[in-house]
Amino acid sequence: MNIDEIAKAAGVDWSNQLTSSGVHKSNGTAFEDLLDSAMNMIQETDALQKDAQQAEINFELGYTDNTNELAIAQQKANIALQYTVAVRDKLVEAYREIMQMTV
């Protein structure tokens, strides 16, 4: 699974946050920036999941009859979750490679 394709589909643009060396611009360490980005991504994914659940509840209770809004909310939540899982998988893969180097 290509993370860049999922990011483009979700409308995420990381290019403005990276320098030419690939390190995030800020005063913190690279790991701190990576951790902050991961936590923000998880919070955004959680918010989109909650929005989709609320849209489903509103549709089921008859508060709205717009199926387009429901489908859009569900798709946004699905794409965000796929992106989060793909990033997690890449981080786990990188961690395993680092651990193999130290053995």
Short mmCIF file of C-alpha atoms in Angstrom, two decimals:
data_model
loop_
_atom_site.label_atom_id
_atom_site.label_comp_id
_atom_site.label_asym_id
_atom_site.label_seq_id
_atom_site.Cartn_x
_atom_site.Cartn_y
_atom_site.Cartn_z
CA MET A 1 0.00 0.00 0.00
CA ASN A 2 1.44 3.35 -1.02
CA ILE A 3 1.05 5.95 1.72
CA ASP A 4 1.42 8.88 -0.68
CA GLU A 5 -1.63 7.78 -2.70
CA ILE A 6 -3.74 7.53 0.45
CA ALA A 7 -2.54 10.94 1.63
CA LYS A 8 -3.48 12.51 -1.71
CA ALA A 9 -6.93 10.90 -1.57
CA ALA A 10 -7.42 12.21 1.95
CA GLY A 11 -6.29 15.68 0.92
CA VAL A 12 -3.20 15.64 3.17
CA ASP A 13 -0.21 17.67 1.96
CA TRP A 14 2.95 16.97 3.94
CA SER A 15 5.26 18.67 1.42
CA ASN A 16 5.01 22.09 3.04
CA GLN A 17 6.04 20.67 6.41
CA LEU A 18 9.30 19.10 5.23
CA THR A 19 12.66 20.62 4.46
CA SER A 20 14.87 19.40 1.63
CA SER A 21 16.51 16.96 4.05
CA GLY A 22 13.14 15.43 4.91
CA VAL A 23 13.10 16.70 8.51
CA HIS A 24 10.14 18.66 9.85
CA LYS A 25 10.80 22.36 10.43
CA SER A 26 10.58 23.22 14.11
CA ASN A 27 12.64 23.73 17.23
CA GLY A 28 12.04 20.19 18.54
CA THR A 29 13.83 16.98 17.78
CA ALA A 30 12.97 14.87 14.75
CA PHE A 31 11.48 12.16 16.96
CA GLU A 32 9.41 14.68 18.89
CA ASP A 33 8.05 16.06 15.62
CA LEU A 34 7.28 12.55 14.36
CA LEU A 35 5.47 11.71 17.59
CA ASP A 36 3.48 14.95 17.49
CA SER A 37 2.48 14.31 13.88
CA ALA A 38 1.41 10.75 14.71
CA MET A 39 -0.67 11.90 17.68
CA ASN A 40 -2.34 14.62 15.59
CA MET A 41 -3.09 12.09 12.86
CA ILE A 42 -4.67 9.72 15.38
CA GLN A 43 -6.78 12.54 16.83
CA GLU A 44 -7.94 13.61 13.35
CA THR A 45 -8.81 10.01 12.48
CA ASP A 46 -10.77 9.66 15.71
CA ALA A 47 -12.66 12.88 15.01
CA LEU A 48 -13.57 11.72 11.50
CA GLN A 49 -14.75 8.35 12.87
CA LYS A 50 -16.95 10.14 15.41
CA ASP A 51 -18.34 12.45 12.71
CA ALA A 52 -19.22 9.43 10.55
CA GLN A 53 -20.93 7.70 13.49
CA GLN A 54 -22.93 10.84 14.27
CA ALA A 55 -23.95 11.16 10.61
CA GLU A 56 -25.14 7.53 10.67
CA ILE A 57 -27.14 8.13 13.85
CA ASN A 58 -28.71 11.29 12.41
CA PHE A 59 -29.66 9.43 9.23
CA GLU A 60 -31.11 6.46 11.14
CA LEU A 61 -33.16 8.71 13.40
CA GLY A 62 -34.50 10.62 10.42
CA TYR A 63 -32.89 13.96 11.32
CA THR A 64 -31.41 14.07 7.83
CA ASP A 65 -32.25 12.32 4.60
CA ASN A 66 -29.13 13.37 2.69
CA THR A 67 -27.35 10.15 1.81
CA ASN A 68 -24.54 12.09 0.11
CA GLU A 69 -23.39 13.66 3.38
CA LEU A 70 -23.51 10.25 5.06
CA ALA A 71 -21.46 8.62 2.31
CA ILE A 72 -18.90 11.44 2.33
CA ALA A 73 -18.47 11.26 6.11
CA GLN A 74 -18.05 7.49 5.97
CA GLN A 75 -15.54 7.70 3.11
CA LYS A 76 -13.48 10.37 4.89
CA ALA A 77 -13.35 8.22 8.01
CA ASN A 78 -12.41 5.15 5.98
CA ILE A 79 -9.59 6.91 4.12
CA ALA A 80 -8.21 8.43 7.32
CA LEU A 81 -8.22 5.03 9.00
CA GLN A 82 -6.46 3.40 6.02
CA TYR A 83 -3.83 6.13 6.06
CA THR A 84 -3.27 5.79 9.81
CA VAL A 85 -2.90 2.01 9.55
CA ALA A 86 -0.49 2.36 6.61
CA VAL A 87 1.68 4.81 8.55
CA ARG A 88 1.63 2.52 11.58
CA ASP A 89 2.67 -0.44 9.45
CA LYS A 90 5.59 1.53 7.99
CA LEU A 91 6.70 2.60 11.48
CA VAL A 92 6.59 -0.98 12.73
CA GLU A 93 8.53 -2.13 9.68
CA ALA A 94 11.19 0.54 10.30
CA TYR A 95 11.40 -0.41 13.97
CA ARG A 96 11.94 -4.06 13.08
CA GLU A 97 14.70 -3.14 10.64
CA ILE A 98 16.45 -1.06 13.28
CA MET A 99 16.17 -3.89 15.79
CA GLN A 100 17.70 -6.32 13.28
CA MET A 101 20.65 -3.97 12.81
CA THR A 102 21.46 -4.02 16.50
CA VAL A 103 21.48 -7.81 16.74
#
